[in-house]
XYZ file of C-alpha atoms in Angstrom:
662
model
C -129.298 58.095 -49.125
C -125.621 58.848 -49.520
C -123.708 61.001 -46.626
C -126.263 59.777 -43.825
C -124.992 58.773 -40.764
C -125.050 54.795 -40.277
C -124.319 55.634 -36.386
C -127.881 54.087 -35.242
C -126.825 51.467 -36.433
C -123.377 51.016 -35.177
C -124.412 52.156 -32.348
C -125.068 48.763 -30.826
C -122.383 47.356 -32.077
C -120.063 49.600 -30.207
C -120.745 47.146 -26.734
C -119.692 44.143 -28.366
C -115.796 45.163 -29.332
C -113.008 46.545 -27.746
C -111.972 50.085 -27.120
C -115.346 51.503 -28.612
C -113.984 55.050 -28.091
C -112.556 54.750 -31.462
C -115.113 54.681 -33.637
C -117.084 57.260 -31.925
C -115.627 61.047 -33.516
C -116.821 63.822 -31.944
C -112.592 65.069 -30.852
C -112.566 68.049 -29.987
C -111.175 70.211 -33.211
C -112.968 67.680 -35.457
C -115.327 68.461 -38.042
C -118.166 67.587 -40.033
C -119.848 69.204 -42.812
C -123.009 69.450 -44.349
C -123.083 66.807 -46.993
C -124.413 68.829 -49.739
C -123.377 72.672 -48.539
C -120.306 73.860 -47.678
C -118.849 77.379 -46.802
C -118.624 79.481 -43.892
C -121.347 81.754 -44.226
C -124.998 82.021 -44.981
C -126.030 80.065 -47.760
C -123.172 78.495 -48.347
C -121.744 76.461 -51.586
C -122.420 73.449 -53.134
C -119.824 70.754 -51.611
C -118.144 69.436 -55.622
C -115.555 67.088 -53.930
C -116.142 64.662 -50.686
C -112.911 62.966 -49.110
C -112.638 60.624 -46.794
C -108.745 60.505 -45.218
C -107.243 57.116 -43.821
C -104.283 56.271 -42.092
C -104.342 52.332 -42.463
C -103.302 51.404 -38.353
C -106.109 51.630 -35.721
C -107.585 54.638 -33.956
C -103.950 55.589 -31.824
C -101.922 54.680 -34.188
C -103.417 57.532 -36.797
C -104.878 60.027 -34.974
C -101.894 61.749 -34.578
C -100.504 61.244 -37.479
C -99.177 64.806 -39.069
C -100.126 64.153 -42.567
C -103.431 63.312 -42.009
C -104.515 65.681 -39.766
C -102.305 68.212 -42.498
C -104.779 67.392 -45.465
C -107.768 67.189 -42.870
C -107.501 70.773 -42.392
C -106.381 71.566 -45.217
C -109.442 70.274 -47.349
C -112.144 71.115 -44.684
C -110.930 74.570 -45.335
C -112.407 74.783 -49.137
C -115.616 75.973 -48.905
C -116.505 73.512 -51.564
C -115.062 70.589 -49.987
C -115.199 68.355 -47.008
C -113.161 66.253 -45.704
C -113.661 63.036 -42.939
C -111.363 60.254 -41.144
C -111.599 56.607 -41.701
C -109.107 54.466 -39.672
C -108.365 50.138 -39.864
C -110.555 48.692 -37.571
C -109.442 46.292 -34.923
C -110.997 42.688 -36.258
C -113.353 42.150 -33.970
C -115.359 44.934 -35.384
C -114.501 44.229 -38.643
C -116.269 40.846 -37.805
C -119.492 42.739 -36.276
C -119.457 45.171 -39.648
C -120.040 41.837 -41.669
C -122.630 40.497 -39.366
C -124.930 43.415 -39.305
C -124.182 43.803 -42.911
C -122.815 47.738 -42.274
C -119.404 49.312 -44.198
C -116.290 50.537 -43.412
C -116.988 54.351 -41.648
C -115.771 57.692 -40.706
C -115.846 58.725 -37.259
C -116.269 62.156 -37.700
C -119.967 61.787 -39.759
C -120.409 58.219 -39.566
C -120.826 57.892 -43.339
C -120.463 55.348 -45.765
C -116.665 55.036 -47.360
C -118.016 54.558 -50.580
C -120.519 57.482 -50.750
C -116.893 59.865 -50.750
C -115.561 60.947 -54.620
C -112.034 59.751 -52.396
C -110.903 57.565 -50.484
C -107.015 59.171 -49.819
C -104.823 56.661 -48.092
C -101.865 57.807 -45.979
C -98.828 54.487 -45.912
C -96.484 55.450 -43.307
C -95.193 52.056 -43.572
C -96.031 49.072 -46.128
C -97.259 46.364 -43.665
C -100.423 48.677 -43.783
C -101.407 47.379 -47.382
C -103.885 44.060 -46.257
C -105.528 47.279 -44.105
C -106.271 48.760 -47.271
C -107.717 45.843 -48.454
C -109.994 45.185 -45.518
C -111.262 48.479 -46.015
C -111.801 48.402 -49.723
C -114.216 45.035 -49.498
C -115.768 46.691 -45.983
C -116.617 49.403 -47.799
C -118.263 47.740 -50.856
C -115.201 49.227 -53.041
C -114.018 46.656 -56.139
C -110.316 45.675 -54.663
C -108.606 45.644 -57.718
C -109.538 49.630 -59.891
C -109.640 47.805 -63.456
C -113.461 46.876 -61.529
C -114.087 50.093 -60.303
C -117.432 51.510 -62.093
C -117.839 55.352 -61.862
C -119.916 55.442 -58.883
C -116.537 54.410 -57.215
C -114.452 56.236 -55.236
C -111.115 57.141 -56.493
C -108.628 55.212 -54.142
C -105.479 57.792 -54.197
C -102.008 56.578 -52.742
C -100.057 59.377 -50.575
C -96.798 58.548 -47.693
C -93.147 58.043 -47.656
C -94.284 54.127 -48.968
C -95.846 55.842 -52.024
C -92.823 56.158 -53.526
C -92.666 52.420 -54.382
C -96.498 52.175 -54.778
C -95.924 49.016 -57.226
C -97.193 46.188 -54.421
C -100.241 48.059 -54.375
C -100.287 49.529 -58.378
C -103.663 47.276 -59.100
C -105.746 47.651 -56.008
C -105.252 52.001 -55.951
C -106.503 54.285 -58.927
C -103.901 57.155 -58.713
C -101.017 57.781 -56.301
C -99.711 60.962 -55.105
C -95.386 61.211 -54.106
C -93.960 63.951 -51.961
C -95.729 66.936 -49.976
C -99.467 66.664 -50.106
C -101.117 70.187 -49.538
C -101.025 71.360 -52.590
C -101.251 68.564 -53.896
C -104.989 67.679 -52.127
C -106.259 71.164 -53.441
C -104.848 70.212 -56.798
C -106.777 66.925 -57.048
C -110.144 69.249 -55.542
C -109.821 70.986 -58.424
C -109.953 68.479 -60.913
C -112.549 65.626 -59.445
C -114.652 69.514 -58.657
C -114.370 70.392 -62.642
C -114.581 67.077 -63.970
C -118.021 66.179 -61.768
C -119.827 70.209 -62.396
C -119.053 69.068 -65.882
C -121.613 66.447 -66.336
C -118.575 63.617 -66.315
C -117.321 63.373 -69.456
C -115.781 60.272 -70.555
C -116.558 58.304 -67.020
C -113.693 57.412 -64.686
C -110.533 57.144 -67.834
C -111.437 60.613 -68.582
C -111.135 61.761 -65.086
C -107.869 59.487 -64.540
C -106.487 60.432 -67.349
C -107.122 64.127 -66.444
C -104.830 62.846 -63.314
C -101.757 62.154 -65.385
C -101.664 64.600 -67.433
C -100.793 66.680 -64.712
C -97.170 65.491 -64.432
C -97.872 65.295 -60.564
C -100.026 62.056 -60.567
C -98.822 58.335 -61.220
C -102.145 56.663 -62.400
C -100.884 52.676 -62.413
C -103.283 51.703 -64.846
C -101.723 54.675 -68.068
C -98.523 52.388 -67.222
C -97.376 49.182 -68.181
C -94.347 46.704 -67.009
C -92.550 44.753 -69.539
C -90.410 41.951 -68.110
C -87.072 39.882 -69.135
C -87.436 36.623 -68.885
C -84.871 35.789 -65.852
C -87.315 38.221 -64.311
C -86.200 41.306 -64.310
C -87.882 44.521 -65.533
C -87.747 45.269 -69.684
C -89.526 48.558 -68.989
C -92.457 50.406 -67.749
C -94.274 53.133 -69.904
C -97.188 54.600 -70.725
C -99.633 52.056 -72.127
C -100.422 53.229 -76.090
C -104.392 54.387 -75.074
C -103.216 56.963 -72.520
C -102.253 59.635 -74.378
C -100.110 62.928 -73.196
C -98.842 61.087 -70.366
C -95.691 61.599 -69.044
C -92.605 59.042 -68.700
C -91.810 59.527 -65.515
C -93.974 61.297 -62.551
C -92.728 64.298 -60.537
C -92.724 64.895 -56.670
C -94.797 67.826 -55.225
C -92.408 69.803 -52.954
C -93.801 72.455 -51.159
C -91.075 75.066 -50.532
C -92.354 77.857 -48.115
C -93.108 76.043 -45.347
C -94.559 79.288 -43.272
C -97.224 79.346 -46.026
C -98.490 76.084 -44.461
C -99.056 76.663 -40.884
C -101.197 72.901 -40.377
C -101.552 71.890 -38.418
C -103.740 74.774 -37.315
C -106.203 73.419 -34.852
C -104.656 69.827 -34.273
C -107.526 67.179 -33.216
C -107.047 65.719 -29.587
C -107.210 62.587 -29.015
C -110.461 60.517 -27.297
C -108.582 57.297 -26.209
C -105.648 57.151 -25.356
C -103.065 57.705 -28.741
C -99.251 56.509 -29.481
C -97.965 60.568 -29.053
C -100.185 62.589 -26.165
C -98.706 66.055 -27.319
C -98.900 68.985 -29.848
C -96.054 68.588 -32.616
C -95.175 70.962 -34.667
C -92.798 70.447 -37.646
C -90.437 72.915 -37.696
C -88.328 71.590 -40.542
C -89.017 69.251 -43.451
C -85.944 67.678 -45.301
C -82.812 66.487 -44.312
C -79.384 66.692 -46.430
C -77.249 65.028 -43.988
C -76.338 61.823 -45.983
C -77.263 58.981 -44.010
C -77.147 56.266 -47.068
C -79.625 53.450 -45.570
C -82.736 56.529 -44.679
C -85.129 56.616 -47.506
C -87.179 60.254 -45.371
C -83.850 61.309 -45.666
C -83.532 61.240 -49.388
C -87.037 61.904 -50.733
C -87.968 64.741 -48.946
C -84.987 67.079 -50.295
C -84.387 69.741 -49.852
C -84.082 70.795 -46.119
C -87.384 73.828 -45.811
C -87.193 75.510 -42.545
C -89.550 76.603 -40.812
C -89.142 79.936 -39.347
C -88.123 80.795 -35.473
C -91.728 83.565 -35.623
C -93.691 80.992 -37.444
C -92.956 78.151 -35.502
C -94.012 80.400 -32.807
C -96.412 81.347 -33.594
C -98.224 77.515 -34.613
C -96.983 76.428 -31.139
C -99.102 79.335 -29.569
C -101.658 78.689 -31.434
C -101.786 75.231 -30.762
C -101.701 75.024 -27.368
C -104.645 77.312 -26.854
C -106.512 74.982 -29.163
C -105.795 71.568 -27.982
C -105.130 72.281 -23.861
C -101.431 69.827 -24.331
C -98.962 70.347 -21.993
C -95.912 68.887 -24.412
C -94.944 70.650 -27.251
C -93.265 67.983 -29.683
C -90.398 69.811 -31.848
C -90.255 67.433 -35.044
C -88.196 67.169 -37.818
C -85.840 64.233 -38.994
C -83.429 65.878 -36.967
C -85.023 68.476 -35.067
C -81.451 69.482 -33.666
C -80.210 70.862 -37.748
C -82.114 73.296 -37.224
C -80.261 76.846 -38.234
C -82.181 78.393 -34.731
C -82.503 76.096 -32.063
C -81.083 77.996 -29.454
C -82.809 80.376 -30.304
C -85.786 78.562 -30.418
C -86.034 76.608 -27.666
C -84.524 79.434 -25.298
C -87.709 81.317 -26.888
C -90.040 79.012 -26.224
C -88.811 78.160 -22.584
C -89.312 81.918 -21.655
C -92.800 81.950 -22.648
C -93.970 78.980 -21.442
C -91.602 79.605 -18.071
C -93.938 78.270 -14.756
C -97.019 76.978 -17.071
C -96.961 72.809 -17.298
C -95.999 73.091 -20.717
C -93.224 71.168 -21.666
C -90.690 70.625 -24.229
C -89.433 67.753 -26.219
C -87.612 66.858 -29.422
C -88.416 62.990 -30.520
C -84.522 62.116 -31.206
C -81.324 64.242 -31.178
C -77.602 63.359 -32.945
C -75.084 62.430 -31.037
C -73.067 66.086 -32.454
C -76.135 67.490 -32.369
C -76.708 67.536 -28.319
C -75.569 70.152 -25.949
C -76.407 70.797 -22.966
C -77.304 74.769 -22.875
C -79.871 72.430 -25.350
C -80.733 69.822 -23.489
C -81.665 72.411 -20.228
C -83.957 74.520 -22.359
C -86.133 71.672 -23.055
C -86.320 70.702 -19.619
C -86.263 73.461 -17.493
C -90.276 73.815 -17.083
C -88.806 70.385 -14.998
C -89.877 67.562 -17.391
C -86.894 65.156 -17.333
C -86.907 61.730 -19.654
C -84.674 59.855 -21.185
C -82.638 61.061 -23.953
C -82.409 58.705 -27.295
C -79.485 59.247 -29.855
C -79.483 56.788 -32.588
C -75.463 55.798 -33.450
C -77.215 53.502 -35.770
C -74.072 51.120 -36.795
C -72.321 49.433 -33.866
C -68.361 50.477 -35.038
C -66.614 53.558 -36.496
C -66.188 51.436 -40.136
C -69.866 50.590 -40.274
C -70.765 53.995 -39.334
C -68.540 55.452 -42.417
C -70.450 52.668 -44.814
C -74.021 53.810 -43.767
C -72.489 58.314 -43.694
C -73.030 58.377 -39.905
C -70.373 60.771 -39.307
C -69.893 59.921 -35.513
C -67.079 58.503 -33.381
C -67.207 56.252 -30.622
C -65.687 59.546 -28.778
C -68.525 61.921 -30.110
C -70.624 59.447 -28.274
C -68.925 58.899 -25.047
C -68.764 62.711 -24.436
C -72.458 63.438 -25.517
C -73.061 60.807 -22.960
C -71.233 62.051 -20.576
C -72.225 65.580 -20.447
C -75.897 63.919 -20.126
C -75.232 62.130 -17.370
C -73.448 64.709 -15.327
C -76.024 66.891 -16.033
C -78.335 64.902 -14.345
C -79.601 62.042 -16.662
C -79.249 58.848 -15.538
C -81.216 57.117 -18.786
C -79.926 56.737 -22.403
C -81.559 54.606 -25.083
C -79.237 53.835 -28.161
C -80.598 52.672 -31.269
C -78.517 51.077 -33.200
C -79.809 48.722 -37.008
C -78.287 44.886 -37.794
C -77.661 44.082 -41.307
C -76.738 46.659 -43.094
C -74.490 46.379 -46.241
C -70.562 44.823 -45.490
C -71.632 44.338 -41.994
C -69.918 41.544 -39.906
C -70.614 40.031 -36.233
C -67.505 41.940 -34.964
C -69.483 45.017 -36.468
C -72.594 44.368 -34.129
C -70.743 43.497 -31.153
C -68.871 46.472 -31.208
C -72.714 47.192 -29.685
C -72.023 45.629 -26.643
C -68.689 47.448 -25.864
C -70.388 51.027 -26.745
C -72.784 50.366 -24.347
C -70.775 49.316 -21.757
C -68.778 52.372 -22.001
C -71.674 54.750 -22.537
C -72.930 53.031 -18.824
C -69.248 53.272 -16.847
C -69.034 56.687 -18.492
C -72.440 57.624 -16.847
C -71.372 55.970 -13.527
C -67.923 57.996 -13.168
C -68.946 61.389 -13.781
C -72.579 61.195 -12.141
C -70.717 59.170 -9.620
C -74.204 56.960 -8.925
C -74.850 53.379 -9.850
C -77.699 53.882 -10.984
C -77.209 54.690 -14.915
C -79.195 53.073 -17.352
C -78.576 52.918 -20.855
C -81.466 50.796 -23.258
C -79.845 49.138 -26.749
C -82.502 48.885 -28.999
C -81.812 46.940 -32.780
C -83.969 47.795 -35.766
C -83.188 45.362 -38.687
C -81.782 47.327 -41.842
C -84.001 46.843 -44.450
C -83.022 48.360 -48.183
C -85.120 50.841 -49.239
C -86.672 53.030 -52.842
C -84.801 55.570 -53.720
C -81.797 55.447 -51.365
C -77.885 54.606 -52.212
C -78.792 51.070 -50.322
C -81.633 50.174 -53.427
C -79.009 47.900 -54.682
C -78.135 46.351 -51.858
C -78.519 42.739 -51.058
C -80.976 42.053 -47.819
C -79.655 40.100 -44.497
C -81.811 36.801 -44.169
C -83.936 36.487 -41.422
C -81.862 33.351 -40.033
C -77.932 35.861 -39.875
C -79.982 38.355 -38.251
C -81.495 36.493 -35.800
C -77.940 34.831 -34.740
C -76.060 38.266 -35.216
C -78.311 39.286 -32.968
C -77.678 36.148 -30.273
C -74.525 36.902 -30.174
C -74.948 40.389 -29.287
C -77.258 39.509 -26.432
C -74.830 37.103 -25.432
C -72.229 39.589 -25.533
C -74.091 41.954 -23.335
C -75.090 39.353 -20.857
C -71.398 38.469 -20.077
C -70.150 40.999 -18.458
C -72.193 40.974 -15.148
C -70.593 44.141 -13.757
C -72.722 45.959 -16.552
C -75.058 43.717 -18.611
C -77.767 44.213 -15.652
C -77.417 48.541 -16.092
C -77.900 47.675 -20.266
C -81.497 46.898 -21.722
C -81.567 45.129 -24.993
C -84.268 45.621 -26.932
C -85.011 44.197 -30.749
C -86.692 42.886 -33.520
C -86.340 39.115 -35.010
C -84.976 39.244 -38.515
C -88.917 37.355 -39.720
C -90.862 41.090 -39.530
C -88.094 42.725 -41.850
C -88.080 40.363 -44.866
C -91.924 40.642 -45.032
C -91.170 44.432 -45.461
C -88.599 44.416 -47.491
C -90.629 42.103 -50.063
C -93.375 44.779 -49.793
C -90.853 47.745 -49.856
C -88.768 46.507 -53.067
C -91.414 44.775 -54.577
C -93.102 44.806 -58.225
C -96.291 44.503 -59.439
C -96.228 40.702 -59.264
C -96.291 41.322 -55.770
C -99.488 43.134 -55.319
C -100.864 39.460 -55.941
C -99.050 38.197 -52.527
C -100.681 41.067 -50.719
C -104.244 39.786 -51.868
C -103.214 35.692 -51.166
C -102.349 37.020 -47.778
C -105.177 39.456 -47.019
C -107.823 36.794 -47.939
C -105.855 34.135 -45.327
C -106.662 36.776 -42.919
C -103.879 39.154 -43.121
C -104.592 42.313 -40.870
C -102.319 44.518 -38.562
C -99.251 43.471 -39.547
C -97.567 46.306 -38.234
C -98.794 44.342 -34.923
C -96.241 41.955 -33.281
C -99.270 39.855 -32.082
C -101.751 39.983 -35.750
C -98.716 38.728 -37.870
C -97.534 35.842 -39.361
C -94.398 35.359 -41.280
C -95.569 31.430 -41.918
C -98.524 33.001 -44.012
C -96.545 35.643 -45.736
C -94.022 32.885 -47.039
C -97.081 30.389 -47.719
C -98.800 32.481 -49.749
C -95.858 33.773 -51.433
C -94.622 29.922 -52.128
C -98.067 29.600 -53.733
C -98.280 32.352 -55.665
C -94.627 32.661 -57.151
C -94.746 29.025 -58.000
C -93.758 28.476 -61.837
C -92.664 32.379 -62.079
C -88.368 33.016 -62.114
C -88.979 35.139 -58.663
C -89.303 34.194 -54.905
C -88.502 35.739 -51.929
C -84.726 35.548 -51.731
C -85.133 37.336 -55.851
C -86.616 40.276 -54.168
C -84.687 40.983 -50.272
C -81.561 38.701 -50.590
C -80.438 39.176 -53.992
C -78.284 42.178 -54.634
C -79.215 44.600 -57.460
C -76.621 45.468 -60.674
C -76.138 48.771 -61.623
C -78.294 49.461 -64.647
C -81.046 47.034 -63.602
C -84.706 48.668 -63.973
C -86.197 49.279 -60.875
C -89.899 49.341 -59.724
C -90.219 52.913 -59.434
C -87.820 54.068 -61.674
C -90.548 55.820 -63.769
C -90.721 57.568 -60.604
C -89.446 60.830 -59.982
C -88.397 61.752 -56.293
C -85.839 64.391 -57.735
C -82.710 62.376 -56.982
C -80.104 61.541 -59.893
C -79.751 57.563 -60.374
C -76.309 58.096 -61.240
C -75.334 59.796 -58.574
C -77.279 57.170 -56.177
C -75.155 54.198 -57.286
C -72.066 56.515 -56.858
C -72.933 56.967 -53.164
C -73.886 53.461 -53.326
C -69.989 52.855 -54.417
C -68.468 55.329 -51.697
C -70.533 53.243 -49.236
C -68.807 50.183 -50.758
C -64.762 52.283 -50.343
C -66.179 53.595 -46.643
C -65.942 56.857 -47.728
C -68.659 59.340 -46.280
C -70.326 62.533 -48.255
C -70.475 65.780 -45.988
C -74.084 67.802 -45.520
C -73.904 70.381 -48.500
C -76.314 72.740 -46.119
C -73.278 73.677 -45.394
C -70.298 72.357 -48.077
C -70.263 73.074 -51.656
C -73.561 70.699 -53.957
C -72.932 67.644 -54.561
C -75.464 67.676 -56.890
C -77.745 64.651 -56.036
C -80.151 67.038 -58.466
C -82.962 67.192 -56.597
C -82.749 71.306 -56.702
C -81.843 71.167 -60.358
C -84.059 69.175 -61.528
C -87.205 69.935 -59.041
C -86.888 73.521 -59.110
C -85.969 73.557 -55.474
C -83.334 74.683 -53.185
C -82.221 74.577 -49.623
C -83.645 77.148 -47.508
C -82.448 77.369 -44.067
C -81.915 80.562 -41.734
C -81.142 82.672 -39.351
C -83.788 84.748 -39.630
C -82.346 87.163 -36.948
C -85.946 86.996 -35.325
C -86.543 86.182 -31.683
C -89.563 85.576 -30.158
C -91.023 87.986 -27.420
C -92.536 87.528 -24.586
C -96.989 86.332 -25.239
C -99.211 89.333 -23.313
C -101.849 88.479 -21.639
C -104.825 90.735 -21.767
C -107.583 90.792 -19.305
C -109.805 87.783 -19.804
C -108.958 87.707 -23.269
C -105.590 85.270 -22.814
C -102.386 85.208 -24.515
C -101.969 87.521 -27.151
C -100.048 87.280 -30.790
C -97.302 89.487 -29.717
C -95.593 92.088 -32.156
C -93.149 90.420 -34.051
C -90.187 91.962 -35.550
């Protein structure tokens, strides 16, 4: 019977697998609705649309994900809709499910994913693609969208990786790019109306209705043609898909205060990567870091008001019992009222166990007053800064407008105020980068430790250098750039490690963490791949590929072997997708997906990078005409609002109440 719980059959398997708690469900603030009847009062209403929301990674990574958590709550607030969650199951559970003949299931109602109308999958990274195929196969859903029948769920992808969904175009029915809050409600309406009308025209008609909105990309409505040398000739609507737009636009939520989600954050039963209550204080970034896809695709900047944030923090703490609040964004210290916000929150929760944190802080945005407010509750963890490039030259290339002196003065203030540990994040393999640019990281780290010892008067100063490989991403000025090969990456990092260890007076105080070049090649293949790469994803999955974002499961040899087999006899190979520099007028696989960014502007910024020219932040300077605001009808929305957070008032046994606000 559709919607029936499989838990009685699942329960005996739990003692056979690792971390069984991740499959149990029942977290604080989770929701299990009746399969047939929704609503919030006597009688309710008939449910018309049922979503299974998936984060394609392990529970401990997926549960804290804000995107899935927000959509879960937005959908479940509707009386005519239902949403449950599902995550990638570990290989031991996959084997147990297959042996028992049980399907991919949700953790809320333990219902078969195949029973839902929609499987919505949020991709933060492309390395989750093989986990999608595992979930589809376990669920009994055909891998290829073209082979699905009327009874099969729609498979809809979203998340940052969906801005180039072409490598999984054959496996998904539709894609949403951009903010999901309003998009899922629109899709819920369309699916519900189509079902209520008796499913006219079948699955094909439903997909056409979605595609004709202009905000949902349906890959099967578009055909791709190629040139003899392997490049794309064009991507165009199919003749049998009338009314489908040539370009699909991203979704942008403009008033974040009107969407104060999550209101009831989920509290995990098992240990997760983030043990805190998080509030997104603004969305978007206009700093213009040329490597940063997240900053480019989330434009324009939209701030939550200081009072809106205060209400979300108060409500979230009451609903969860967490003792840490993460103030999230791409650059949280850039909020126009960050000083008043942190002071107001520190005042409110002084004397409690509640701590505040920023995920990372720009070097030029950090100050001791801000740091002191964040640590007033007594918690003082390490500070993380991201200079990204080792030399000032490479930082001009990537538009990271931070000098070495800026960094040294910032860490001097931190060490002088009592911190003992600083983490610095850099990238290797950036465009135009040389060995000298990377070796400069060792000198920067040495100066940081030396400065810390001098201003603090202590020897127990630590500086951790963390290195990530640069991967060119779609919709950025570096989308045309060549990626550094794995051998060159590893050789460059080896030289850096030797340079750090060479100075014994500082080497022991400098931690060095890095990722080798091989996983970056696979991510590069997927991040700029086209539909032909989908066959590689499938081949890797059939060969046993799972959890490619986890080092213990990742196999570079498997990916390269499968890619060679798939691409044999074709004009493309892994290097063609990764280490090849693109020309200006080449049709890129994602050109028909409109992030709002003008392609000519991106190219001009790429040329500025090669000329080492920096561009200012358009929040505080005249518009640079990137295209987002003019093409999407949006605008930058920042304060200050002039409002303040008032103290909370405790009334009898009712607990903290919302104080009157101006």
